XYZ file of C-alpha atoms in Angstrom:
361
model
C 160.924 -30.617 184.483
C 160.889 -27.469 186.487
C 159.101 -25.498 183.529
C 156.625 -28.120 184.273
C 156.270 -27.374 187.440
C 155.773 -23.955 187.081
C 153.355 -24.485 185.132
C 151.201 -26.365 187.237
C 152.188 -24.441 190.150
C 150.638 -20.809 188.062
C 146.978 -23.133 186.674
C 146.486 -24.135 190.870
C 147.414 -20.454 191.945
C 145.348 -17.766 188.990
C 146.881 -14.881 187.242
C 149.024 -13.572 189.709
C 150.929 -16.687 190.953
C 151.166 -17.314 187.860
C 152.771 -13.961 186.811
C 155.284 -14.479 189.721
C 155.969 -17.667 188.639
C 156.655 -17.663 185.393
C 158.986 -14.768 183.189
C 158.021 -13.937 179.741
C 158.669 -17.302 177.439
C 157.284 -19.240 180.192
C 160.841 -19.490 181.415
C 160.900 -20.580 185.315
C 161.990 -17.371 187.530
C 164.565 -17.607 190.022
C 163.428 -17.478 193.694
C 163.929 -13.542 194.829
C 166.988 -13.359 197.666
C 168.309 -15.963 196.422
C 169.286 -16.725 192.503
C 168.094 -12.963 192.440
C 169.466 -10.811 194.766
C 168.200 -7.409 193.253
C 164.514 -8.605 192.387
C 163.453 -8.255 196.160
C 164.631 -4.514 197.332
C 161.621 -2.674 196.935
C 158.407 -3.163 198.672
C 156.039 -4.860 196.318
C 153.504 -2.250 195.242
C 149.581 -3.710 196.410
C 148.421 -5.072 193.100
C 151.747 -6.679 192.171
C 151.205 -10.318 192.330
C 152.350 -12.189 195.277
C 153.754 -15.756 196.720
C 151.464 -18.231 196.857
C 151.505 -21.624 198.231
C 151.082 -24.293 194.851
C 147.719 -25.729 194.549
C 147.256 -29.527 194.982
C 145.208 -29.873 192.401
C 148.118 -29.014 190.674
C 151.292 -30.575 192.125
C 151.416 -33.659 194.286
C 152.209 -32.334 198.405
C 155.339 -34.444 197.846
C 157.135 -32.246 194.868
C 159.189 -29.784 195.999
C 161.591 -28.247 198.363
C 160.591 -28.973 202.190
C 159.337 -24.916 202.865
C 156.895 -23.667 205.326
C 152.685 -24.122 203.174
C 156.056 -25.186 199.700
C 156.503 -20.877 199.682
C 159.117 -19.653 198.022
C 162.791 -19.682 200.248
C 164.375 -16.676 200.428
C 167.911 -14.991 201.500
C 166.673 -11.828 202.222
C 163.673 -10.255 204.122
C 163.755 -7.044 201.820
C 160.453 -6.852 199.897
C 158.877 -9.281 202.218
C 155.744 -8.570 204.729
C 155.713 -11.539 207.004
C 158.082 -14.736 206.811
C 158.689 -18.110 208.464
C 161.461 -18.629 210.180
C 163.352 -21.290 211.566
C 165.386 -21.326 214.562
C 166.832 -25.339 215.304
C 167.632 -24.569 218.574
C 167.602 -26.747 222.063
C 170.550 -26.516 224.115
C 168.498 -24.543 226.409
C 166.063 -27.354 227.402
C 165.857 -28.871 231.283
C 164.086 -32.468 229.945
C 163.932 -33.866 226.930
C 165.628 -32.403 224.275
C 165.333 -32.719 219.949
C 163.438 -29.576 219.509
C 165.990 -28.868 217.383
C 164.223 -30.704 214.836
C 161.539 -29.122 215.111
C 161.449 -26.466 212.182
C 162.231 -29.250 209.606
C 159.452 -31.402 211.066
C 156.772 -28.496 210.949
C 157.982 -27.588 207.963
C 157.017 -30.937 206.698
C 153.363 -31.118 208.043
C 153.110 -27.887 206.564
C 151.900 -29.485 203.567
C 148.842 -30.143 204.136
C 147.908 -25.797 204.564
C 145.800 -24.679 201.906
C 146.163 -20.453 201.532
C 142.392 -19.808 202.577
C 141.144 -19.544 206.194
C 136.682 -20.107 205.542
C 136.887 -20.098 209.663
C 137.531 -16.580 209.654
C 137.402 -15.182 205.955
C 141.074 -14.435 206.534
C 143.212 -14.900 202.778
C 146.518 -13.710 203.970
C 148.218 -14.458 200.432
C 146.183 -12.140 198.961
C 147.154 -9.159 200.903
C 151.321 -10.126 202.396
C 154.260 -11.117 200.361
C 155.511 -14.381 202.286
C 158.449 -15.912 202.341
C 160.235 -18.839 204.151
C 163.389 -17.456 205.486
C 164.852 -20.576 206.200
C 166.961 -21.363 209.466
C 169.670 -18.887 211.381
C 172.491 -21.009 212.087
C 172.737 -20.858 215.510
C 175.763 -22.385 217.781
C 174.631 -25.610 219.202
C 177.541 -25.603 221.955
C 177.657 -22.132 223.106
C 173.279 -21.118 224.484
C 174.803 -17.393 224.015
C 176.063 -17.242 221.105
C 173.442 -19.031 219.431
C 171.321 -15.960 221.216
C 173.514 -13.279 219.798
C 172.923 -14.815 216.127
C 169.398 -14.911 216.867
C 169.083 -11.400 217.644
C 171.402 -10.264 215.223
C 169.343 -12.304 212.728
C 166.079 -10.303 213.961
C 167.172 -7.595 214.023
C 167.761 -7.623 210.268
C 164.228 -8.413 209.960
C 162.485 -6.270 211.546
C 164.449 -3.433 210.039
C 163.497 -4.735 206.886
C 159.998 -4.240 207.718
C 159.021 -7.829 207.759
C 157.207 -9.474 210.903
C 158.821 -12.924 211.580
C 156.805 -16.323 212.351
C 158.966 -18.045 213.659
C 159.307 -22.239 214.169
C 160.921 -22.999 217.315
C 163.173 -24.543 219.254
C 163.633 -24.090 222.565
C 161.661 -21.177 224.380
C 165.197 -19.258 224.930
C 164.893 -18.461 221.718
C 162.597 -15.804 222.079
C 164.268 -13.973 224.667
C 166.463 -12.499 221.841
C 163.634 -12.197 219.635
C 162.248 -9.956 221.986
C 165.601 -8.590 222.271
C 165.547 -7.101 218.233
C 161.610 -6.301 218.743
C 161.988 -4.116 220.788
C 165.197 -1.836 219.690
C 161.839 -1.015 216.759
C 159.163 -0.805 218.352
C 160.295 -0.460 222.729
C 158.458 -2.517 225.254
C 155.849 -4.690 223.328
C 152.892 -6.598 224.567
C 152.837 -10.131 225.393
C 150.230 -13.079 224.504
C 151.995 -15.595 225.927
C 150.833 -19.412 225.833
C 152.790 -22.433 227.829
C 151.935 -24.724 230.546
C 154.774 -22.634 232.496
C 155.762 -19.057 233.232
C 159.005 -19.294 231.963
C 160.314 -16.148 234.741
C 162.755 -19.137 236.453
C 165.843 -16.586 237.585
C 168.226 -19.409 237.629
C 169.159 -23.389 236.863
C 172.220 -25.218 237.850
C 173.554 -21.265 238.074
C 172.713 -20.110 234.491
C 170.351 -17.540 234.153
C 169.427 -18.768 230.652
C 167.849 -21.549 229.503
C 164.142 -22.401 228.549
C 162.871 -21.438 232.145
C 164.090 -17.659 232.277
C 163.288 -16.106 228.689
C 160.797 -13.730 230.192
C 162.493 -13.242 233.770
C 165.285 -12.091 231.303
C 162.742 -9.684 228.976
C 161.651 -8.062 232.175
C 165.294 -7.545 233.583
C 165.951 -5.132 230.414
C 162.574 -4.177 229.522
C 161.989 -5.174 226.641
C 158.439 -5.881 228.169
C 155.423 -3.987 228.560
C 154.139 -6.025 231.384
C 150.974 -4.443 231.624
C 150.374 -5.832 228.677
C 151.052 -9.717 229.024
C 149.218 -12.395 229.252
C 149.731 -16.502 230.289
C 147.273 -18.510 229.821
C 147.318 -22.413 230.428
C 149.999 -21.825 232.801
C 149.529 -25.610 235.005
C 151.586 -28.529 236.801
C 153.505 -28.820 240.169
C 156.045 -26.749 240.946
C 158.533 -26.199 243.675
C 156.776 -24.247 245.867
C 152.918 -22.752 246.086
C 153.966 -19.187 245.216
C 155.280 -19.993 242.095
C 152.453 -17.552 240.197
C 154.177 -14.255 242.583
C 157.184 -12.545 240.626
C 154.690 -13.046 237.159
C 152.104 -11.400 239.231
C 153.527 -8.908 241.077
C 155.373 -7.648 237.321
C 151.789 -7.008 236.541
C 151.382 -9.856 234.437
C 147.523 -11.705 233.928
C 148.122 -15.204 234.514
C 144.753 -17.506 233.640
C 145.882 -20.996 234.836
C 144.762 -23.508 232.499
C 142.064 -25.241 235.683
C 140.308 -21.647 234.849
C 140.018 -22.761 231.171
C 138.498 -26.136 231.668
C 135.590 -26.960 229.621
C 134.751 -23.463 228.448
C 135.105 -20.978 225.680
C 138.041 -18.555 225.627
C 136.481 -16.194 223.518
C 135.278 -14.006 226.144
C 138.608 -13.912 227.853
C 140.306 -13.178 224.688
C 137.863 -9.975 224.405
C 139.268 -8.934 227.681
C 143.064 -9.772 226.279
C 142.213 -6.768 223.443
C 141.112 -4.694 225.704
C 143.453 -4.955 227.617
C 146.638 -5.135 224.631
C 144.917 -1.943 223.063
C 146.765 -0.537 220.074
C 150.180 -0.935 220.740
C 152.620 -3.593 219.747
C 152.374 -7.184 220.666
C 154.147 -10.313 220.343
C 153.023 -14.223 220.118
C 154.415 -16.755 221.658
C 152.845 -20.080 221.968
C 155.266 -23.519 223.778
C 153.231 -26.163 222.294
C 153.332 -27.747 225.737
C 150.577 -25.081 226.586
C 148.397 -27.948 225.080
C 147.418 -30.820 226.087
C 149.768 -34.033 225.986
C 146.858 -35.581 224.725
C 146.706 -34.052 221.502
C 150.900 -32.697 221.428
C 152.895 -35.490 223.244
C 155.802 -34.244 221.411
C 157.693 -32.218 223.408
C 160.143 -31.718 226.578
C 158.030 -30.656 229.226
C 154.900 -31.897 228.838
C 152.001 -31.109 231.658
C 148.409 -33.109 231.396
C 145.276 -31.104 231.927
C 145.830 -28.606 229.235
C 144.780 -26.521 226.326
C 142.668 -28.238 223.587
C 143.538 -27.460 219.890
C 140.452 -25.840 219.806
C 141.057 -23.348 222.277
C 144.199 -22.798 221.203
C 142.644 -21.465 217.660
C 140.239 -19.074 220.170
C 143.326 -17.743 221.411
C 144.962 -16.770 218.192
C 141.947 -15.845 216.383
C 140.702 -13.462 219.587
C 144.249 -11.287 218.497
C 143.107 -10.508 215.268
C 142.712 -6.651 214.781
C 145.706 -6.082 217.164
C 149.239 -4.586 216.408
C 150.660 -8.178 216.149
C 154.328 -7.503 215.468
C 155.563 -11.189 215.347
C 154.757 -14.987 216.716
C 156.000 -17.667 217.848
C 155.835 -21.724 218.004
C 158.760 -23.660 220.193
C 158.646 -26.765 222.053
C 158.132 -28.940 219.341
C 160.382 -32.450 219.457
C 159.794 -34.373 216.863
C 161.666 -37.429 218.651
C 158.538 -37.429 220.936
C 156.064 -36.964 217.682
C 155.989 -40.410 215.951
C 152.786 -39.736 214.886
C 153.670 -35.894 214.188
C 150.416 -34.793 215.489
C 152.147 -32.179 217.426
C 153.656 -30.804 214.285
C 150.663 -30.937 212.166
C 149.076 -28.703 215.403
C 152.043 -26.422 215.382
C 152.182 -26.209 211.400
C 148.391 -24.953 211.445
C 148.225 -22.959 214.357
C 151.328 -20.661 212.706
C 149.147 -20.854 209.559
C 146.328 -18.681 212.254
C 149.119 -16.597 213.421
C 149.508 -15.493 209.949
C 145.985 -14.834 209.501
C 145.600 -12.190 212.440
C 148.484 -10.910 211.226
C 147.464 -6.649 210.501
C 146.465 -6.116 206.478
C 145.393 -9.315 206.425
C 142.251 -9.258 203.712
C 139.045 -10.740 205.762
C 136.108 -11.513 203.752
């Protein structure tokens, strides 16, 4: 059966997918980094075959291990240009829990995705070697220790030259990820889509939870504050000057009401100029969208962005020096239809499509 499945994948993907999927004689090759640790130690040559999602013309969508877009699962980032990674953590949440199940549910819905993006002309799997690296083994009883585990995992990913695309998990996870990013790239720019600014200082006496990651990043000099934009901010607050901290740091704060009933293409033109050529990170909290489109999240706020505006934001990052991305706060227990996870999977694919070196035709 495994041999037949590999052969079917090869037919669906063309010569490149077949060359990687089968060894001489038709035998299925082991996944690089799992059964064949030495098979991915060097960067793939530009003309070497790359991983491809299997075509539903030849492999039923219900078949296979639950990985992002049904890509191969690797244990090591070596040899990869980009990778999907899950961080199943939700002990930093302040309201509804459940984001620990987000990565698994996003992967389940990603079975509907296909490898080409006709709207933008992007063909990410023709130019990048991509795989699913599985999940970071977090400590669900200790948030500080979880942040350490996340930081150490991402240090290895970044050191290998692999761009991480993260499936969250609550928004606390962005803090240790940016610690690893800054070690390699220095302070990074940030495109942050969210209903909330996540720049609180403390809650219940704690300085680390999903409302504080960007305050901690500023404290540690991880962000290039003149190149930070926060889009979709809205909702009630404890005070009327809730935006003061972000603006005092030099962040561009774009309120949700300034986005209502308009295209965000002009805004993203300004953002591209602001970001320049230096490294940037994209952090997308799914509650940036209106809960009509994405109800499965921990802290929903009415009157948010639409999915089409989300696409305009992400596609507006095309051409920027994107060094990492995350999609956080999907809580499947509040997403009975799976629509929130489906939107999240699509947005992660769009992030993959705007990475540097992605072929666009």
